[in-house]
Structure formats: C-alpha cells, structure tokens
Coordinates of C-alpha atoms in Angstrom, one line a residue:
Chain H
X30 CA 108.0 86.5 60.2
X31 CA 105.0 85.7 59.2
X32 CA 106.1 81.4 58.9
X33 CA 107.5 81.8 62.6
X34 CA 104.0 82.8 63.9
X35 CA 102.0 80.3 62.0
X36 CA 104.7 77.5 64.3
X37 CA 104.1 79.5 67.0
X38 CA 100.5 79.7 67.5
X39 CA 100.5 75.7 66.2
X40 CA 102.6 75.2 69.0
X41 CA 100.5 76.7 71.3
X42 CA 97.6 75.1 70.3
X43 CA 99.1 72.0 71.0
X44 CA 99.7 73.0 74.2
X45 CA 96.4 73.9 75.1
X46 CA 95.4 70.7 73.6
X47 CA 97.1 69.1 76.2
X48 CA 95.4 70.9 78.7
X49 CA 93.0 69.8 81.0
X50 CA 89.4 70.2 79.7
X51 CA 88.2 72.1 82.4
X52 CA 90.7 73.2 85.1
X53 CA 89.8 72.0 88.2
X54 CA 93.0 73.5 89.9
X55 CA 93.0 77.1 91.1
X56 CA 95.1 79.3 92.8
X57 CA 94.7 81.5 95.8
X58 CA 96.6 84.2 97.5
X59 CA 96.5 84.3 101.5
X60 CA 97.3 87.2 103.3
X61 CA 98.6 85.9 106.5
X62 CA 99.8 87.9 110.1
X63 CA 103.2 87.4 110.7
X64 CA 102.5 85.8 113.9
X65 CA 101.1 82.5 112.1
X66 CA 103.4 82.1 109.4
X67 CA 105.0 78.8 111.0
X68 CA 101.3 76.9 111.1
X69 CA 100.1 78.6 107.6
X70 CA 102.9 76.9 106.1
X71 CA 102.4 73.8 107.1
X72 CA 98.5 74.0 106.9
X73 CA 98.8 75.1 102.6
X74 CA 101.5 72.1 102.4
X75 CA 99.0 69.7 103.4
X76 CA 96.1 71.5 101.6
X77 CA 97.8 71.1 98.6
X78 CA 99.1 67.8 98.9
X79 CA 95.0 66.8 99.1
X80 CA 93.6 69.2 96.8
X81 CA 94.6 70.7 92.7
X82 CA 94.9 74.0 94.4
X83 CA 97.9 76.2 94.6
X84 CA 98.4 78.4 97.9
X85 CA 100.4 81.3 97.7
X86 CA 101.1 83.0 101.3
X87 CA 101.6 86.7 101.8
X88 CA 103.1 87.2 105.7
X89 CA 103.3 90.4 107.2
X90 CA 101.4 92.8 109.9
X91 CA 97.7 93.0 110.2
X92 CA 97.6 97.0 110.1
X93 CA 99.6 96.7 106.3
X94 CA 97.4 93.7 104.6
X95 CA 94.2 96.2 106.0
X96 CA 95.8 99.2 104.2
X97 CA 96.5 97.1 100.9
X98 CA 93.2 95.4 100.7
X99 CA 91.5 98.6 101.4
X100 CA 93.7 99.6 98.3
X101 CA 92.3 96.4 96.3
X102 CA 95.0 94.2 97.0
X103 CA 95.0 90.7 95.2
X104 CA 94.5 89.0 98.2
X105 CA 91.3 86.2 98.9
X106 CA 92.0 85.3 102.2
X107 CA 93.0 87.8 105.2
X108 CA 94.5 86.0 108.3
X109 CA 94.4 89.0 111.1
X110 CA 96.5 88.8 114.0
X111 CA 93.4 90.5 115.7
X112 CA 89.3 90.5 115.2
X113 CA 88.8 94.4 114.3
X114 CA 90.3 95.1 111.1
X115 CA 88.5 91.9 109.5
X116 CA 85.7 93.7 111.1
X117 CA 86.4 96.8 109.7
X118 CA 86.8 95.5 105.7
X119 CA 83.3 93.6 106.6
X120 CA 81.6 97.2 107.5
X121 CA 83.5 98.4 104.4
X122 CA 82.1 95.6 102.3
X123 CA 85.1 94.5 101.2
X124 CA 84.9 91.3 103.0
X125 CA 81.8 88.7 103.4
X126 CA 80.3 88.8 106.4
X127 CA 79.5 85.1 106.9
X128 CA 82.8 83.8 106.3
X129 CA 84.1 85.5 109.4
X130 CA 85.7 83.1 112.2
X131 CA 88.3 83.2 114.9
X132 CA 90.7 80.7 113.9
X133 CA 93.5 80.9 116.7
X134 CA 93.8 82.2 120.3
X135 CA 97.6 83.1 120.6
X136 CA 99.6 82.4 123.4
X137 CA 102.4 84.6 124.7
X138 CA 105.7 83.7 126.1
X139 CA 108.6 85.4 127.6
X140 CA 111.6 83.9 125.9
X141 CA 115.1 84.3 125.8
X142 CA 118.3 82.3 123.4
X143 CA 120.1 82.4 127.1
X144 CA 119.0 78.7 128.8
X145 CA 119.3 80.2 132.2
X146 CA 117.3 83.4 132.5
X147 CA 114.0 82.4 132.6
X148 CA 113.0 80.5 135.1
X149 CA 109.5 79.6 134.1
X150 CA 108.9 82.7 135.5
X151 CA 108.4 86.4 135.4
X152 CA 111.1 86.7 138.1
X153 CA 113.5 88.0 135.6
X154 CA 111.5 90.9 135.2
X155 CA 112.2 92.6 138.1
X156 CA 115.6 91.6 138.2
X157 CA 118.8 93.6 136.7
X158 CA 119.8 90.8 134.2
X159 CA 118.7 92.2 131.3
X160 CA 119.0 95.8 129.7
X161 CA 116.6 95.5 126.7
X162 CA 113.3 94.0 126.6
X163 CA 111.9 93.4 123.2
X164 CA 107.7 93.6 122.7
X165 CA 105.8 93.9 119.9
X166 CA 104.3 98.0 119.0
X167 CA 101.1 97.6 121.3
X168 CA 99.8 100.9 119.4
X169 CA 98.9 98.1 116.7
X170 CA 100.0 95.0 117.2
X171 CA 98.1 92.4 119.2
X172 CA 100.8 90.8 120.8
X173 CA 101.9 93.8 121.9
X174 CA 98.9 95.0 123.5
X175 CA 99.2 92.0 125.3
X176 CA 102.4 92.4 126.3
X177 CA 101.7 95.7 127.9
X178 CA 99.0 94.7 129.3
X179 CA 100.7 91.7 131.3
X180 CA 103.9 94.4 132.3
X181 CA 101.6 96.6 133.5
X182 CA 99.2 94.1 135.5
X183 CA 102.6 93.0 137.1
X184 CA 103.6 96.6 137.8
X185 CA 106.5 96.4 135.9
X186 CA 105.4 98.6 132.6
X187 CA 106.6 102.2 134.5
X188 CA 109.9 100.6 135.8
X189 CA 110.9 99.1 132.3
X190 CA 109.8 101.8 130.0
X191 CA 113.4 102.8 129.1
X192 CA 114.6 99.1 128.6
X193 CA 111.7 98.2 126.0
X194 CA 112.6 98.3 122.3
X195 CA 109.3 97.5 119.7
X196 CA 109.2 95.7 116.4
X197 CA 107.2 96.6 114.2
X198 CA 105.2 93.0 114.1
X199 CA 105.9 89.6 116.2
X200 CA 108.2 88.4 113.4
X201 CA 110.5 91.4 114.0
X202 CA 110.2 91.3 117.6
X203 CA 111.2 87.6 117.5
X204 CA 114.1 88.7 115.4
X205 CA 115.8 91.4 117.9
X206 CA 115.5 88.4 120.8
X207 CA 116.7 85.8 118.1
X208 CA 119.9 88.0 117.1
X209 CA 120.9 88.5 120.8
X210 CA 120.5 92.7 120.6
X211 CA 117.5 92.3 123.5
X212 CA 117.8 89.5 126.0
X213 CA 114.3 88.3 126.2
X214 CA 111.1 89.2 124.7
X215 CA 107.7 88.6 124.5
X216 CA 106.7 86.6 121.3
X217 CA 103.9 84.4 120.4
X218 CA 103.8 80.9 121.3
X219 CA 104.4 80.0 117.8
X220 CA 107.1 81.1 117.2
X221 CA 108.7 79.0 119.9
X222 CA 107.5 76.4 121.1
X223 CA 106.3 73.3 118.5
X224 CA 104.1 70.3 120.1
X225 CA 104.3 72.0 123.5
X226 CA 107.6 72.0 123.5
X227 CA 110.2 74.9 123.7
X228 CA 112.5 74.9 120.8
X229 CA 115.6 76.3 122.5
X230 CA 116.6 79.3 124.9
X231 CA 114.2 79.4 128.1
X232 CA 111.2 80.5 128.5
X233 CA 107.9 81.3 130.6
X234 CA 104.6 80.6 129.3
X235 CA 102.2 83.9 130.2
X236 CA 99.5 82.7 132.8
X237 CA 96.2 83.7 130.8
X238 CA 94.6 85.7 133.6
X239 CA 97.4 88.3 132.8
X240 CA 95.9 89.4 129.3
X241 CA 93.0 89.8 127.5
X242 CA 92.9 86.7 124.9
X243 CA 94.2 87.2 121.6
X244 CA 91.5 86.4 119.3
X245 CA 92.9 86.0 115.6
X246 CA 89.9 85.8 112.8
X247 CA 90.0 85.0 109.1
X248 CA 88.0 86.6 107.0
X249 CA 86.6 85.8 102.8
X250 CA 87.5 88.8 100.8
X251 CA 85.0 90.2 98.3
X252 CA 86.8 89.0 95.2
X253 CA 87.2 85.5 96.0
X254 CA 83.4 85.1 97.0
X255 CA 83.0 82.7 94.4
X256 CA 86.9 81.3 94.4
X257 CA 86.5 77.3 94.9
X258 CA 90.1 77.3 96.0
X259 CA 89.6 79.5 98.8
X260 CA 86.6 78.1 100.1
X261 CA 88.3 75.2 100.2
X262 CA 91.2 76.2 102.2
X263 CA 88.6 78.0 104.6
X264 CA 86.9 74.5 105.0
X265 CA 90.7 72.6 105.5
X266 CA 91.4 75.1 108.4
X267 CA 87.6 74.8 110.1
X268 CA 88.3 70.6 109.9
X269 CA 89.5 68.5 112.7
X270 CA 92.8 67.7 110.7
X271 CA 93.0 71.8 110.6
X272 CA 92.7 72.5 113.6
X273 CA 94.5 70.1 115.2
X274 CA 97.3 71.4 113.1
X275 CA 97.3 75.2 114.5
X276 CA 97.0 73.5 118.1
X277 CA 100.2 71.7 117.5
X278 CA 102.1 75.3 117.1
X279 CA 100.8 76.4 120.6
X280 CA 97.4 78.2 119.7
X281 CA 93.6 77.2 121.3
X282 CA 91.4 76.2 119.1
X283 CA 87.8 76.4 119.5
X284 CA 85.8 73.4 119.2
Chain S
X10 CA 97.6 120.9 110.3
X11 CA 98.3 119.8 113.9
X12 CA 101.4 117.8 114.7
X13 CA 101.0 115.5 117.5
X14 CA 103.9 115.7 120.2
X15 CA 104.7 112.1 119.2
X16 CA 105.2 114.0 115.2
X17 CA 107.2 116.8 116.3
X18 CA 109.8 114.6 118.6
X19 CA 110.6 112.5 116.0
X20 CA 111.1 115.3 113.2
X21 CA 113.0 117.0 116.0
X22 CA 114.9 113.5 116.2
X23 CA 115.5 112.9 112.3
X24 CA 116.9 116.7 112.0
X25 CA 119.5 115.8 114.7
X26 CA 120.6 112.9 113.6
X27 CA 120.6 113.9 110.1
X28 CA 122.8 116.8 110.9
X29 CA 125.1 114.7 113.3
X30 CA 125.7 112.2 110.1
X31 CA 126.5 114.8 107.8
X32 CA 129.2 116.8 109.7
X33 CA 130.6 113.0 110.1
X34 CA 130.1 112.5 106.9
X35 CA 132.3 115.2 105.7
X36 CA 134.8 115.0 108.0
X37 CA 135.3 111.3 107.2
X38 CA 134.3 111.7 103.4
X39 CA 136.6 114.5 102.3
X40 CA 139.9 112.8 102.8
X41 CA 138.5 109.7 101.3
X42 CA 137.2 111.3 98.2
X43 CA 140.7 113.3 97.9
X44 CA 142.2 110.8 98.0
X45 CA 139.9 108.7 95.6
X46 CA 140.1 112.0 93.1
X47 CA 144.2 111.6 93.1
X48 CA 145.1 108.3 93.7
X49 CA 146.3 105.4 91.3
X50 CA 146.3 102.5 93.6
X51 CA 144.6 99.3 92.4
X52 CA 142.1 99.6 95.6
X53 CA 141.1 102.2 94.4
X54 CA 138.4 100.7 92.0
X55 CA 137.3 98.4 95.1
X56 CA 137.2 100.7 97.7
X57 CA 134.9 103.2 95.5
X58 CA 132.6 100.1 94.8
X59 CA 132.4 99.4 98.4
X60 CA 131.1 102.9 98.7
X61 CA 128.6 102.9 96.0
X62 CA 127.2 99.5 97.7
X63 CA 124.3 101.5 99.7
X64 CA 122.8 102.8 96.1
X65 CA 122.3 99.6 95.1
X66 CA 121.7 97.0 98.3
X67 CA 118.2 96.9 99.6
X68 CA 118.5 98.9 103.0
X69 CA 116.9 95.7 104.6
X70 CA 120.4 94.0 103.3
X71 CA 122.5 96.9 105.2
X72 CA 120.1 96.7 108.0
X73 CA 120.1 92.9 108.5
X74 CA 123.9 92.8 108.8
X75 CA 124.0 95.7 110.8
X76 CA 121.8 94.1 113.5
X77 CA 123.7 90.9 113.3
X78 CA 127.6 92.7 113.1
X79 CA 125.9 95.3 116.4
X80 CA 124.3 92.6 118.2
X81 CA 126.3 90.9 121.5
X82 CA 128.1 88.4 118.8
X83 CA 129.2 90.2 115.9
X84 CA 132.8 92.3 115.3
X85 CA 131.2 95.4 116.0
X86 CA 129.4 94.6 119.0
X87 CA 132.0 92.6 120.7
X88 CA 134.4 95.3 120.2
X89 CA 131.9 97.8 121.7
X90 CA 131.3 95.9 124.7
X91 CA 135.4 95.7 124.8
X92 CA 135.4 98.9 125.7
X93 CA 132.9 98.8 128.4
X94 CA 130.1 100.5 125.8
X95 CA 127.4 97.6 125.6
X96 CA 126.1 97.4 122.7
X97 CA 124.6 99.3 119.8
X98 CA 121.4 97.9 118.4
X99 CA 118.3 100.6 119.8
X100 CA 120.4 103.2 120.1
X101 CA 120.9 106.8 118.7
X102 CA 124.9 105.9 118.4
X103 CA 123.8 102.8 116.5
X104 CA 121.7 104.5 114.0
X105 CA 124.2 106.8 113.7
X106 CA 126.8 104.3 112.7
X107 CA 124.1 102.6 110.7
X108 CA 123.3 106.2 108.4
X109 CA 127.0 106.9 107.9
X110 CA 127.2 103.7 106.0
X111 CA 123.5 104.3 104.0
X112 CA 124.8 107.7 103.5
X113 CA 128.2 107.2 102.3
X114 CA 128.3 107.4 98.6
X115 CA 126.0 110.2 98.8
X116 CA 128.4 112.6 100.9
X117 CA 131.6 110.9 99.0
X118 CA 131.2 110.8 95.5
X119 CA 129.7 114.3 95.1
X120 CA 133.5 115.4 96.7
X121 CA 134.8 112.8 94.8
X122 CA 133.4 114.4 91.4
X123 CA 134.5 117.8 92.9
X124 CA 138.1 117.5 93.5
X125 CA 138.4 115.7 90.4
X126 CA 137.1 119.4 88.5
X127 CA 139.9 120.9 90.3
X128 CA 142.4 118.9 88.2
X129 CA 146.3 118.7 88.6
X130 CA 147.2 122.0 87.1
X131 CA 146.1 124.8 89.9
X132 CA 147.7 122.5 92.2
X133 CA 150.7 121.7 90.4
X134 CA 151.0 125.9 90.3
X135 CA 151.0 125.9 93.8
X136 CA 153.4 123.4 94.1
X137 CA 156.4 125.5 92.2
X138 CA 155.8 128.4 94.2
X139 CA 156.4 126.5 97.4
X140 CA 153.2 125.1 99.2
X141 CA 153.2 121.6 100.4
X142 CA 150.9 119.0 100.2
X143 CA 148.6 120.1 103.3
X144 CA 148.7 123.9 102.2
X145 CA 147.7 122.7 98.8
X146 CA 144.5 120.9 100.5
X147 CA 143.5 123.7 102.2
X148 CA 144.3 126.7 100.2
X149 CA 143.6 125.3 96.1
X150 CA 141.6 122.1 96.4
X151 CA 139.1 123.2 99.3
X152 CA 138.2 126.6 97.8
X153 CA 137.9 125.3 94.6
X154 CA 135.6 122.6 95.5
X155 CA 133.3 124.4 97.5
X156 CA 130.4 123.4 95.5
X157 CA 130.7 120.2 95.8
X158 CA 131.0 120.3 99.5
X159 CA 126.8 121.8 98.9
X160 CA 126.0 119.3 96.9
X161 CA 127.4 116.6 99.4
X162 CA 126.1 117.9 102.4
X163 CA 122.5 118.4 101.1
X164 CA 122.5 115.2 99.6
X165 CA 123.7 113.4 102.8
X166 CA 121.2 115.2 104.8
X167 CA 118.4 114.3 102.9
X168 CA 119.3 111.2 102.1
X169 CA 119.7 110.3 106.0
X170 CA 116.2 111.9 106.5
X171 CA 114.6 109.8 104.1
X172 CA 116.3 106.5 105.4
X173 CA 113.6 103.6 106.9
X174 CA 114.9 100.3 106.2
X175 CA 118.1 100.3 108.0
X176 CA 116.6 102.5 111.1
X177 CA 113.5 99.8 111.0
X178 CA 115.8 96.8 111.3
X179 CA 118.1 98.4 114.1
X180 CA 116.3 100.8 115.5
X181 CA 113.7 99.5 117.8
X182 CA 111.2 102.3 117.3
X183 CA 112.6 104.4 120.8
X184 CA 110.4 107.5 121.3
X185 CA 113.7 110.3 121.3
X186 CA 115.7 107.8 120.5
X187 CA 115.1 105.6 117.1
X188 CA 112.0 106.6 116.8
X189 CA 112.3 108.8 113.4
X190 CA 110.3 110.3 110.8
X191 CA 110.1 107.6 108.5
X192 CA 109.5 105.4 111.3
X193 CA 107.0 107.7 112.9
X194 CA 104.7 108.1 109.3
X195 CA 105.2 103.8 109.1
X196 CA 103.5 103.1 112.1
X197 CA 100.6 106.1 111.5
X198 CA 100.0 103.5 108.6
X199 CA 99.9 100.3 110.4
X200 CA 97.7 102.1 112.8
X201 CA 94.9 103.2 110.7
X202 CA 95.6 106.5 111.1
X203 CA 96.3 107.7 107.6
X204 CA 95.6 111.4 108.7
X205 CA 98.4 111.9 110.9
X206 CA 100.5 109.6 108.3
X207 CA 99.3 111.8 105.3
X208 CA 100.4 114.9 107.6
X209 CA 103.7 113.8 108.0
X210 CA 104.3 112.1 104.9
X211 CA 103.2 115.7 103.1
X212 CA 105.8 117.3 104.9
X213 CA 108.4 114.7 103.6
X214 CA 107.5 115.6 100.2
X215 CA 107.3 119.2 100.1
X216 CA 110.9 118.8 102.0
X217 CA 113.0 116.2 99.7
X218 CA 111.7 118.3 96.9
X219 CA 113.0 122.0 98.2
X220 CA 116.1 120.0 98.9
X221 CA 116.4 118.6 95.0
X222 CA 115.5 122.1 93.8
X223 CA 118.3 123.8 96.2
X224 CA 120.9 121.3 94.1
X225 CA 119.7 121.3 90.7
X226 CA 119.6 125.4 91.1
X227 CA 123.2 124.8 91.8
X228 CA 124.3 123.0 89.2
X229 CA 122.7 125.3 86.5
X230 CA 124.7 127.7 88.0
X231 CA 128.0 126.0 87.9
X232 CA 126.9 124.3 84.8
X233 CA 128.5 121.5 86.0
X234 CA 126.9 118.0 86.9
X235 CA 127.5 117.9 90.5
X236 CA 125.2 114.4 91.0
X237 CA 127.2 111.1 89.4
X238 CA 127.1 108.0 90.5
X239 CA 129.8 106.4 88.7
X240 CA 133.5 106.2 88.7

C-alpha cells in the first residue's frame, strides 16, 4: 500500500515537472443566448487557435443564464440576447459595470424549409397557406418581442393569434420550423442565413422600421474580473477580425 | 396567494389532460399488463422493456422523436393527415399521445405487478366450476386487483402532471391548449418572475407529495409492494 503511493506521488511529480512553469493558458466558461450560438462558435475556434486559452460555451435562453448566475453560476462571460438582464446582474453587482457592450444587433427573418412560400415578402401572412406560425415567447424572449411587434404593426397579430405556437428560445423556435410541424417562422438571421446568404427554404428579411432593434450586450461577470482569459476573449470580439466575424452570420455591428 | 388567470388555466389544463391520459391509460394498460402477468411468449421480455423505456430515456429523447415521428414527414404524422386530421405537433391530441407514451410504465407495471399477486390458483378455481376466460377477467382477476388499479391510476396521474420535457418539445406553449403547469412555472422562471413561479411550483410540491402519501398509505395497508419497476 504504502510502496504503491510512494510510485504514485513520484509519478506525479514527474508530471508536474513537466509542466509548464507558469501556466499561461486558462480556461473560461461563456454563457451564450441561443440565438448566437452559430457565430460564438466560430468566434472561440479562432480565439483559440491564436491564444493558450480554452473556451468552453454554455448556449441557452437569456432569462435561465440570469437565474443561474444570480444563483452563482460558474460562468465569466454572459452573452444576453437582450440589454436588461446584463443590466440587471450590473445593479446587482454581480457583473462589472465597465465591461458592458452591445455586441450584436439581430436581424429577423420570416423563413420557411418550403422554397415557394415566401416570397421576399410578408404576403404570406395574410394568406391561408399556412396553419401554424412559429415565434419565439415575446413574454421573454427578444426575438419574440420582435416578432410581435412586427405582426402587430402589420395588423396581423389579432388575426393569427390561434395559428401562433412559441418556443421557448430562438433555438427552439428554429427547431418547430426546421422539423416541418409550423410552416414558417420568425427566427434570427443567424440562424439562416451565412454571408448574406439564405441557407435553404425561403425567406423574407424583416424591413427594420417594423421593430424596435434588437440590441444584444455582453457583460464581465464578477468572478472573472481578474480572469486573463476572459478579458481576452472580450478584446477578440471588440477587434475588427471580431466583429467582422458576427457581421458575416447576419448581425450589425457597431463601429 | 393569488393565482393569475394565466396560473389557473393552465392547472385547469394539466388536470384535464392528466385525467384524459389516465382513463386511456387503463383502458389500454390493463389488457397489456394481463396479458404481460400470464403470458410465456418470447416478446414478452421485449415488449415489457419497451414499456419501461420512459423511466429511463431523457423526456427530451421521447420528445425529440415525437416532434419528428408527429411532424408533416414522420409515420405518425403522415398517417394523421391520411385521414384528413393534419397534424399533431401543438396540439392537446398530440400531447395527449405524447403523455400516454411518458406515462406508460407507470399505469402498466403497477397492473402488471397486481395481476401477477392474483396468481393461477383462484383462477384456475374458477375455471372447474365453469367460467370462461372473459368471466374469469372480470369476476377473479379484476376484483382481486383492485389495488393495483389505485396505485396505477395515481401514479399515471401524477406522473402526467409532473411531465415537462416531452410537452416542452411538442407542445408549443398554447394558452388552453399546451400551455401546462410545468410549462406555465418554466416560463415564470425565464421571466424573472420567481413569485408567481415559487406560487405555482409550491403547489406542485405540496401536490406530488399528498399523491405519494395516498400510495405508500396503501401499501402499508396491503402490505404489499405495489411500486416495482422491474420484471
């Protein structure tokens, strides 16, 4: 018992001989709306292609990440699909206030899998081609505040209140359109379209004046304050390279 | 403790379709668990697998292919619109499909366990003094497995009012409609307002455990395990 220890710890000290001095590599856990899953990806890929640090992503609805964090949550990065509840954990000093910036403006589309029923329009609408139109739950999701909003500034949200199903978050709403159970949808931009161009089905691209903009910010959570990794990861998004990345997936990025 | 109207339709909701799914339930489940109790096929080992499933898949797994099987290009879906019905998905008939599968083992092997108590003999009785095999059913094996049929329908019912992942996934969150307890006390959360979730969510509590205390009273009476999920 006692012989198999003494190998074991000498192993393990030459292991941690091995190691690195100082580790310069850390890793950080992002807590990400589902809405910019596709981009986050592909943003921590390159990150850590150019970087030591390891990016872990969390996706899931803005309204849940503010709940767990709240609830201490190992999270040091909170990417909301809105700008209150990074406002919120800031009033609850749970986030820094500083590190607060809008890092996307969403888009939202109408889209369907079916090639012909959207007509770059919101024709279809008021049509009877359809019987179930999938939106996102505007009592807390963004997307779907938009979504209503845009219904009912085309006088439509009365008319179609019995054809709407809601998903939980965008992801889900995606997902009922995807599977063919509603016809068409309203989904983020991002979730369709890459380079400015539509990755299958039809679709119609909302005309802005139709919906208050989607502002998404990112906020620094208290416990990574002094988290290199994270900083860094803050800094990669801010950059030209950054940005120009979340523009590709259909966002608007301010300068 | 106010309940919003929003609360009480959607308790009113979960009660009805809880109640739907366990008459169902039992009339589907007691011939099945007969004839699980008796038989000495070789399905039977698969077929009561297939049952168990729901106790140990992740209702997201159950949910997942139950959107995709309801949905305009699955088996169930094309058959529905066959017969000029649409389709499923969002709909109270679809969650009620849905719960009888989540529910299942709960209804079944409760029976199962019950008809199996009854044993050969008081049937076997019956049998020399004339009854055949329907009178047999009805008049020995029904009476005799009474408790069981509690057990199984309280079970059933509470485990359809505590379901979420399969109503989240097919459901579509339909005020009336899919729009169920579980559901209800979900979006309380994602909406900040932990009050109304904490109200409802209370009430959830103080109801699965009156329902658990109801069957465990009723096994020490019978001092017999009512509640086994094995073959």
């Amino acid at each position: 018992m006692s012989m198999d220890y003494k190998k074991f710890s000498r192993r393990v000290l030459c292991l941690a001989l091995l190691m690195p001095v100082s580790t310069v590599a850390a890793e950080l856990t992002v807590a990400v709306a589902s809405n910019f899953t596709a981009p986050a990806k592909y943003l921590a890929e390159e990150f850590e292609a150019q970087s030591e640090h390891q990016v872990r992503l969390v996706f899931g609805s803005s309204g849940r990440f503010f709940a767990q964090i709240s609830n201490g949550a190992p999270f040091d990065l909170f990417f909301s699909a809105d700008q209150e509840k990074p406002q919120e954990l800031i009033e609850n000093g749970l986030a820094i206030d500083d590190s607060l910036f809008t890092y996307a403006l969403g888009g939202l589309v109408l889209w369907s899998r079916d090639e012909q029923l959207i007509q770059s329009s919101p024709a279809v609408l008021s049509s009877n081609q359809f019987s179930r139109l999938s939106i996102a739950n505007a009592r807390h999701a963004p997307y779907g505040i938009a979504a209503e909003e845009v219904l009912s500034n085309l006088n439509l949200l009365a008319n179609l209140q019995s054809k709407l199903v809601r998903g939980e978050n965008i992801a889900q709403t995606f997902q009922f359109v995807f599977t063919g159970n509603a016809e068409l949808g309203f989904v983020a931009k991002s979730q369709v379209y890459q380079d400015d161009i539509l990755i299958s089905g039809s679709a119609w691209q909302v005309t802005e004046d139709l919906y208050s903009p989607i502002r998404q910010d990112a906020v620094l959570l208290q416990r990574a304050s002094t988290n290199d990794a994270a900083l860094a990861f803050l800094a990669f998004v801010r950059s030209s390279r950054g940005r120009s990345i979340i523009r590709s997936y259909g966002y608007v990025v301010g300068d | 403790m106010g309940f919003s109207e929003a609360d009480i339709g959607a308790i009113l909701l979960t009660l009805r379709l809880a109640t739907t799914v366990t008459i169902l339930l039992l009339l589907f489940g007691a011939p099945l668990a007969w004839w699980l109790a008796r038989t000495s096929s070789r399905f039977k080992g698969p077929i009561g697998a297939l049952i168990a499933l729901p106790l140990v898949l992740p209702p997201t797994v159950l949910g997942f292919y139950l959107l995709l099987a309801l949905g305009p290009n699955g088996p169930i879906g094309q058959f529905t619109q066959s017969l000029g019905l649409g389709t499923f998905a969002f709909s109270y008939s679809g969650l009620v499909i849905g719960s009888i599968f989540y529910s299942l083992p709960f209804v079944v092997q409760p029976l199962q366990n019950a008809f199996d108590a009854v044993g050969e003999r008081p049937l076997e009785v019956a049998a020399t003094l004339g009854a055949g095999p329907v009178d047999r059913f009805f008049s020995i094996a029904l009476p005799l497995a009474k408790p069981g049929f509690f057990t199984a329908a309280v079970l059933g019912f509470a485990h359809t009012v505590g379901e979420f992942g399969v109503v989240l996934m097919i459901g579509g969150n339909i005020p009336g409609e899919t729009r169920v307890v579980s559901v209800q006390i979900y979006d309380h959360v994602e909406a900040l307002a932990y009050d109304q979730a904490n109200q409802l969510a209370l009430l959830m509590v103080v109801f699965s455990f009156l329902i658990l205390l109801s069957v465990y009273g009723m096994q020490k009476k019978s001092h017999r395990q009512v509640l086994r999920f094995s073959q």
